[in-house]
XYZ file of N, CA and C in Angstrom:
429
model
N -15.549 -66.192 27.906
C -16.501 -65.110 27.800
C -15.712 -63.802 27.663
N -16.112 -62.957 26.743
C -15.422 -61.694 26.494
C -15.625 -60.719 27.654
N -14.731 -59.743 27.762
C -14.877 -58.705 28.780
C -16.188 -57.954 28.545
N -16.482 -57.677 27.290
C -17.735 -56.989 26.943
C -18.943 -57.742 27.507
N -18.996 -59.047 27.286
C -20.119 -59.857 27.771
C -20.136 -59.909 29.291
N -18.977 -60.010 29.915
C -18.911 -60.048 31.379
C -19.419 -58.739 31.985
N -19.125 -57.615 31.330
C -19.603 -56.316 31.816
C -21.129 -56.244 31.727
N -21.688 -56.639 30.594
C -23.152 -56.601 30.440
C -23.802 -57.550 31.447
N -23.219 -58.729 31.620
C -23.762 -59.679 32.599
C -23.711 -59.091 34.009
N -22.662 -58.335 34.331
C -22.565 -57.693 35.643
C -23.664 -56.639 35.821
N -23.923 -55.854 34.783
C -24.986 -54.842 34.854
C -26.331 -55.533 35.093
N -26.594 -56.601 34.364
C -27.855 -57.338 34.522
C -27.976 -57.886 35.943
N -26.921 -58.547 36.421
C -26.956 -59.128 37.768
C -27.126 -58.050 38.836
N -26.449 -56.931 38.668
C -26.547 -55.835 39.632
C -27.977 -55.324 39.715
N -28.611 -55.118 38.572
C -29.989 -54.612 38.565
C -30.981 -55.671 39.040
N -30.725 -56.950 38.730
C -31.609 -58.026 39.211
C -31.580 -58.133 40.729
N -30.424 -57.887 41.312
C -30.262 -58.050 42.759
C -30.560 -56.774 43.546
N -30.950 -55.713 42.877
C -31.234 -54.445 43.548
C -32.430 -54.600 44.478
N -32.363 -53.916 45.594
C -33.446 -53.923 46.575
C -33.918 -52.499 46.808
N -35.090 -52.369 47.373
C -35.611 -51.103 47.887
C -35.657 -49.978 46.878
N -36.498 -49.953 45.925
C -37.403 -51.039 45.547
C -36.713 -52.004 44.591
N -37.269 -53.168 44.501
C -36.750 -54.209 43.625
C -37.400 -54.048 42.247
N -36.604 -54.209 41.192
C -37.173 -54.228 39.840
C -37.871 -55.573 39.678
N -39.123 -55.553 39.252
C -39.920 -56.776 39.179
C -39.429 -57.718 38.083
N -38.946 -57.161 36.977
C -38.490 -57.965 35.854
C -37.255 -57.306 35.256
N -36.177 -58.079 35.123
C -34.942 -57.623 34.465
C -34.594 -58.686 33.445
N -34.516 -58.286 32.168
C -34.353 -59.268 31.100
C -33.422 -58.766 30.009
N -32.703 -59.695 29.381
C -31.935 -59.374 28.177
C -32.748 -59.707 26.927
N -33.911 -60.270 27.110
C -34.819 -60.540 26.000
C -35.799 -59.377 25.895
N -36.156 -58.980 24.668
C -37.103 -57.865 24.504
C -38.389 -58.100 25.293
N -38.949 -57.006 25.788
C -40.162 -57.061 26.610
C -41.303 -56.392 25.849
N -42.443 -57.059 25.825
C -43.674 -56.450 25.297
C -44.462 -55.972 26.510
N -44.334 -54.685 26.816
C -44.951 -54.136 28.028
C -46.455 -54.338 28.061
N -47.090 -54.394 26.904
C -48.538 -54.583 26.861
C -48.940 -55.964 27.385
N -47.993 -56.910 27.404
C -48.280 -58.268 27.863
C -47.926 -58.494 29.332
N -47.367 -57.488 29.996
C -46.955 -57.648 31.392
C -48.134 -57.458 32.338
N -48.104 -58.202 33.431
C -49.098 -57.975 34.487
C -48.613 -56.808 35.349
N -49.492 -56.253 36.156
C -49.122 -55.120 37.018
C -47.973 -55.487 37.962
N -47.895 -56.751 38.355
C -46.846 -57.198 39.269
C -45.471 -57.257 38.611
N -45.404 -57.180 37.283
C -44.129 -57.258 36.579
C -43.513 -55.891 36.308
N -44.109 -54.830 36.827
C -43.559 -53.485 36.704
C -42.902 -53.102 38.024
N -41.874 -52.317 38.047
C -41.129 -51.819 36.892
C -40.291 -52.935 36.276
N -40.155 -52.861 34.965
C -39.418 -53.870 34.208
C -38.265 -53.200 33.463
N -37.172 -53.959 33.277
C -36.008 -53.457 32.560
C -35.587 -54.436 31.476
N -35.377 -53.926 30.280
C -34.780 -54.687 29.178
C -33.382 -54.122 28.968
N -32.371 -54.979 29.001
C -30.977 -54.550 28.912
C -30.324 -55.221 27.711
N -29.620 -54.418 26.901
C -28.904 -54.972 25.756
C -27.632 -54.185 25.497
N -26.608 -54.881 25.050
C -25.384 -54.183 24.654
C -25.624 -53.524 23.308
N -24.963 -52.394 23.090
C -25.188 -51.625 21.868
C -23.841 -51.253 21.259
N -23.744 -50.059 20.732
C -22.538 -49.618 20.039
C -21.336 -49.597 20.972
N -20.165 -49.689 20.339
C -18.916 -49.638 21.083
C -17.849 -49.034 20.193
N -17.029 -48.165 20.772
C -15.863 -47.664 20.050
C -14.626 -48.233 20.730
N -13.619 -48.521 19.925
C -12.384 -49.102 20.443
C -11.196 -48.400 19.809
N -10.121 -48.272 20.599
C -8.904 -47.685 20.055
C -7.696 -48.267 20.762
N -6.571 -48.293 20.042
C -5.318 -48.750 20.626
C -4.818 -47.737 21.638
N -4.303 -48.230 22.761
C -3.650 -47.329 23.707
C -2.183 -47.711 23.883
N -1.784 -48.875 23.348
C -0.369 -49.248 23.230
C -0.177 -49.861 21.859
N 1.040 -49.800 21.362
C 1.363 -50.328 20.033
C 2.259 -51.555 20.165
N 1.678 -52.665 20.573
C 2.462 -53.880 20.751
C 1.953 -54.988 19.837
N 1.708 -54.666 18.589
C 1.269 -55.670 17.625
C -0.026 -56.325 18.032
N -0.053 -57.638 17.968
C -1.286 -58.367 18.268
C -1.597 -58.433 19.755
N -0.637 -58.080 20.607
C -0.866 -58.142 22.052
C -1.039 -56.752 22.656
N -1.405 -55.759 21.838
C -1.550 -54.399 22.339
C -2.774 -54.213 23.217
N -2.685 -53.232 24.096
C -3.810 -52.884 24.971
C -4.729 -51.925 24.225
N -6.032 -52.135 24.386
C -7.038 -51.306 23.733
C -7.991 -50.758 24.775
N -8.569 -49.595 24.467
C -9.603 -49.019 25.315
C -10.917 -49.071 24.554
N -11.982 -49.444 25.250
C -13.308 -49.538 24.634
C -14.302 -48.705 25.427
N -15.226 -48.115 24.689
C -16.353 -47.384 25.279
C -17.619 -48.098 24.814
N -18.174 -48.874 25.720
C -19.339 -49.710 25.438
C -20.612 -48.991 25.857
N -21.575 -48.944 24.955
C -22.892 -48.414 25.283
C -23.827 -49.570 25.602
N -24.506 -49.447 26.717
C -25.521 -50.413 27.121
C -26.847 -49.661 27.169
N -27.851 -50.209 26.492
C -29.172 -49.594 26.476
C -30.051 -50.327 27.479
N -30.675 -49.541 28.344
C -31.629 -50.079 29.310
C -32.966 -49.406 29.029
N -33.954 -50.212 28.691
C -35.294 -49.671 28.481
C -36.113 -50.050 29.698
N -36.584 -49.022 30.386
C -37.366 -49.232 31.596
C -38.840 -49.012 31.323
N -39.661 -49.857 31.911
C -41.112 -49.774 31.748
C -41.745 -49.567 33.119
N -42.666 -48.600 33.193
C -43.398 -48.318 34.427
C -44.885 -48.269 34.116
N -45.695 -48.430 35.146
C -47.146 -48.299 34.956
C -47.726 -47.522 36.117
N -48.988 -47.204 36.014
C -49.646 -46.476 37.086
C -50.303 -45.212 36.575
N -50.609 -44.317 37.486
C -51.314 -43.104 37.108
C -50.394 -41.920 36.907
N -49.331 -41.802 37.653
C -48.403 -40.684 37.505
C -47.140 -41.188 36.820
N -47.227 -41.341 35.506
C -46.145 -41.974 34.750
C -44.870 -41.147 34.739
N -44.981 -39.839 34.727
C -43.786 -38.994 34.726
C -42.980 -39.217 35.999
N -43.655 -39.227 37.128
C -42.977 -39.475 38.403
C -42.393 -40.877 38.436
N -43.123 -41.860 37.944
C -42.635 -43.243 37.928
C -41.393 -43.374 37.054
N -41.378 -42.714 35.899
C -40.183 -42.738 35.033
C -38.999 -42.104 35.746
N -39.234 -40.942 36.356
C -38.150 -40.247 37.060
C -37.599 -41.080 38.205
N -38.466 -41.756 38.931
C -38.014 -42.627 40.017
C -37.191 -43.789 39.478
N -37.621 -44.371 38.364
C -36.885 -45.481 37.759
C -35.495 -45.021 37.307
N -35.414 -43.865 36.664
C -34.126 -43.334 36.208
C -33.181 -43.171 37.393
N -33.674 -42.547 38.444
C -32.845 -42.313 39.625
C -32.391 -43.628 40.245
N -33.296 -44.594 40.334
C -32.972 -45.885 40.953
C -31.930 -46.646 40.148
N -32.066 -46.690 38.826
C -31.079 -47.384 37.988
C -29.704 -46.749 38.176
N -29.659 -45.419 38.129
C -28.373 -44.734 38.280
C -27.755 -45.011 39.649
N -28.560 -44.953 40.702
C -28.054 -45.224 42.051
C -27.482 -46.631 42.164
N -28.186 -47.604 41.618
C -27.745 -49.001 41.709
C -26.442 -49.204 40.939
N -26.350 -48.645 39.734
C -25.130 -48.823 38.932
C -23.948 -48.056 39.518
N -24.208 -46.953 40.216
C -23.129 -46.152 40.796
C -22.474 -46.803 42.008
N -23.100 -47.807 42.596
C -22.501 -48.471 43.757
C -21.133 -49.049 43.398
N -21.001 -49.616 42.209
C -19.705 -50.137 41.741
C -19.525 -49.750 40.281
N -18.935 -48.596 40.062
C -18.721 -48.117 38.688
C -17.671 -48.935 37.943
N -16.926 -49.792 38.649
C -15.887 -50.601 37.986
C -16.425 -51.929 37.472
N -17.703 -52.187 37.665
C -18.309 -53.445 37.225
C -17.470 -54.636 37.707
N -17.293 -54.710 39.014
C -16.527 -55.792 39.667
C -15.083 -55.833 39.185
N -14.508 -54.674 38.924
C -13.110 -54.581 38.514
C -12.866 -54.731 37.024
N -13.911 -54.847 36.231
C -13.756 -55.035 34.785
C -13.621 -53.715 34.026
N -14.016 -52.597 34.636
C -14.086 -51.328 33.916
C -13.473 -50.204 34.745
N -13.198 -49.094 34.057
C -12.745 -47.878 34.720
C -13.906 -47.011 35.154
N -14.964 -47.040 34.376
C -16.050 -46.098 34.618
C -17.364 -46.652 34.085
N -18.435 -46.362 34.801
C -19.789 -46.647 34.347
C -20.604 -45.389 34.619
N -21.248 -44.867 33.584
C -22.037 -43.651 33.758
C -23.306 -43.695 32.931
N -24.392 -43.224 33.530
C -25.612 -42.965 32.778
C -25.380 -41.659 32.036
N -25.366 -41.700 30.691
C -25.011 -40.506 29.923
C -26.173 -39.888 29.157
N -27.272 -40.629 29.007
C -28.398 -40.065 28.258
C -29.696 -40.734 28.672
N -30.746 -39.938 28.705
C -32.092 -40.421 29.002
C -33.005 -39.954 27.877
N -33.763 -40.881 27.311
C -34.728 -40.538 26.262
C -36.104 -41.009 26.715
N -37.067 -40.130 26.606
C -38.422 -40.452 27.043
C -39.413 -40.200 25.920
N -40.298 -41.162 25.708
C -41.411 -40.971 24.785
C -42.649 -40.733 25.643
N -42.976 -39.476 25.871
C -44.096 -39.124 26.735
C -45.398 -38.994 25.958
N -45.396 -39.346 24.668
C -46.605 -39.203 23.857
C -47.515 -40.423 23.927
N -47.025 -41.512 24.491
C -47.849 -42.724 24.564
C -49.066 -42.497 25.449
N -50.197 -42.957 24.996
C -51.411 -42.891 25.804
C -51.750 -44.327 26.174
N -51.124 -44.800 27.227
C -51.263 -46.181 27.661
C -51.287 -46.192 29.192
N -51.609 -47.311 29.761
C -51.491 -47.382 31.219
C -50.039 -47.609 31.660
N -49.121 -47.648 30.703
C -47.701 -47.820 31.011
C -46.873 -46.878 30.150
N -45.617 -46.707 30.520
C -44.718 -45.821 29.787
C -43.319 -46.416 29.807
N -42.473 -45.916 28.913
C -41.098 -46.412 28.873
C -40.115 -45.258 28.832
N -38.903 -45.560 29.240
C -37.805 -44.613 29.198
C -36.562 -45.388 28.766
N -35.766 -44.775 27.894
C -34.547 -45.409 27.406
C -33.346 -44.737 28.056
N -32.507 -45.548 28.686
C -31.314 -45.064 29.367
C -30.089 -45.562 28.613
N -29.151 -44.668 28.361
C -27.907 -45.038 27.699
C -26.795 -44.970 28.734
N -26.172 -46.101 28.979
C -25.097 -46.222 29.951
C -23.798 -46.466 29.198
N -22.758 -45.698 29.529
C -21.449 -45.879 28.905
C -20.505 -46.517 29.913
N -19.829 -47.579 29.470
C -18.841 -48.264 30.295
C -17.503 -48.190 29.562
N -16.483 -47.673 30.246
C -15.144 -47.570 29.667
C -14.280 -48.658 30.296
N -13.641 -49.447 29.452
C -12.795 -50.532 29.943
C -11.626 -50.735 28.993
N -10.627 -51.449 29.460
C -9.497 -51.805 28.598
C -9.384 -53.318 28.535
N -8.728 -53.768 27.486
C -8.487 -55.202 27.314
C -7.253 -55.369 26.449
N -6.719 -56.562 26.429
C -5.578 -56.862 25.571
C -6.089 -57.565 24.326
N -5.694 -57.045 23.172
C -6.136 -57.592 21.889
C -5.909 -59.109 21.899
N -6.932 -59.821 21.490
C -6.855 -61.282 21.473
C -7.366 -61.913 22.751
N -7.532 -61.105 23.805
C -8.026 -61.619 25.081
C -9.320 -60.922 25.495
N -10.003 -60.293 24.549
C -11.213 -59.548 24.875
C -12.302 -60.496 25.267
């Protein structure tokens, strides 16, 4: 399993095991929020996204590289005060991920770097997109 995949799996496991409050649904498969029951909120869809990589040593095929991996987390909330629910979800995700920014020793840094909200939806639920950046190194050929 690649370091990239192990990092994403760690993020998923960390959010699945979060308590107080517990996320009702954490999935790497896309979520159709309109199909969720009230008990399945708050829900999180997690997927790996863009990544930049660069050499940090020049040792041919065995050189060390640094990668900046973006992980997208789409959070879904429901209820009457959706703005407050979104804000609570954002804070909770960041708090949970900040407990171990090294992703069990796989990374140097994990940070929530961007929040995007579509507040125009007129639904009993709402979503927020969180962009998390994870910086890690690996040896070429052993990623």
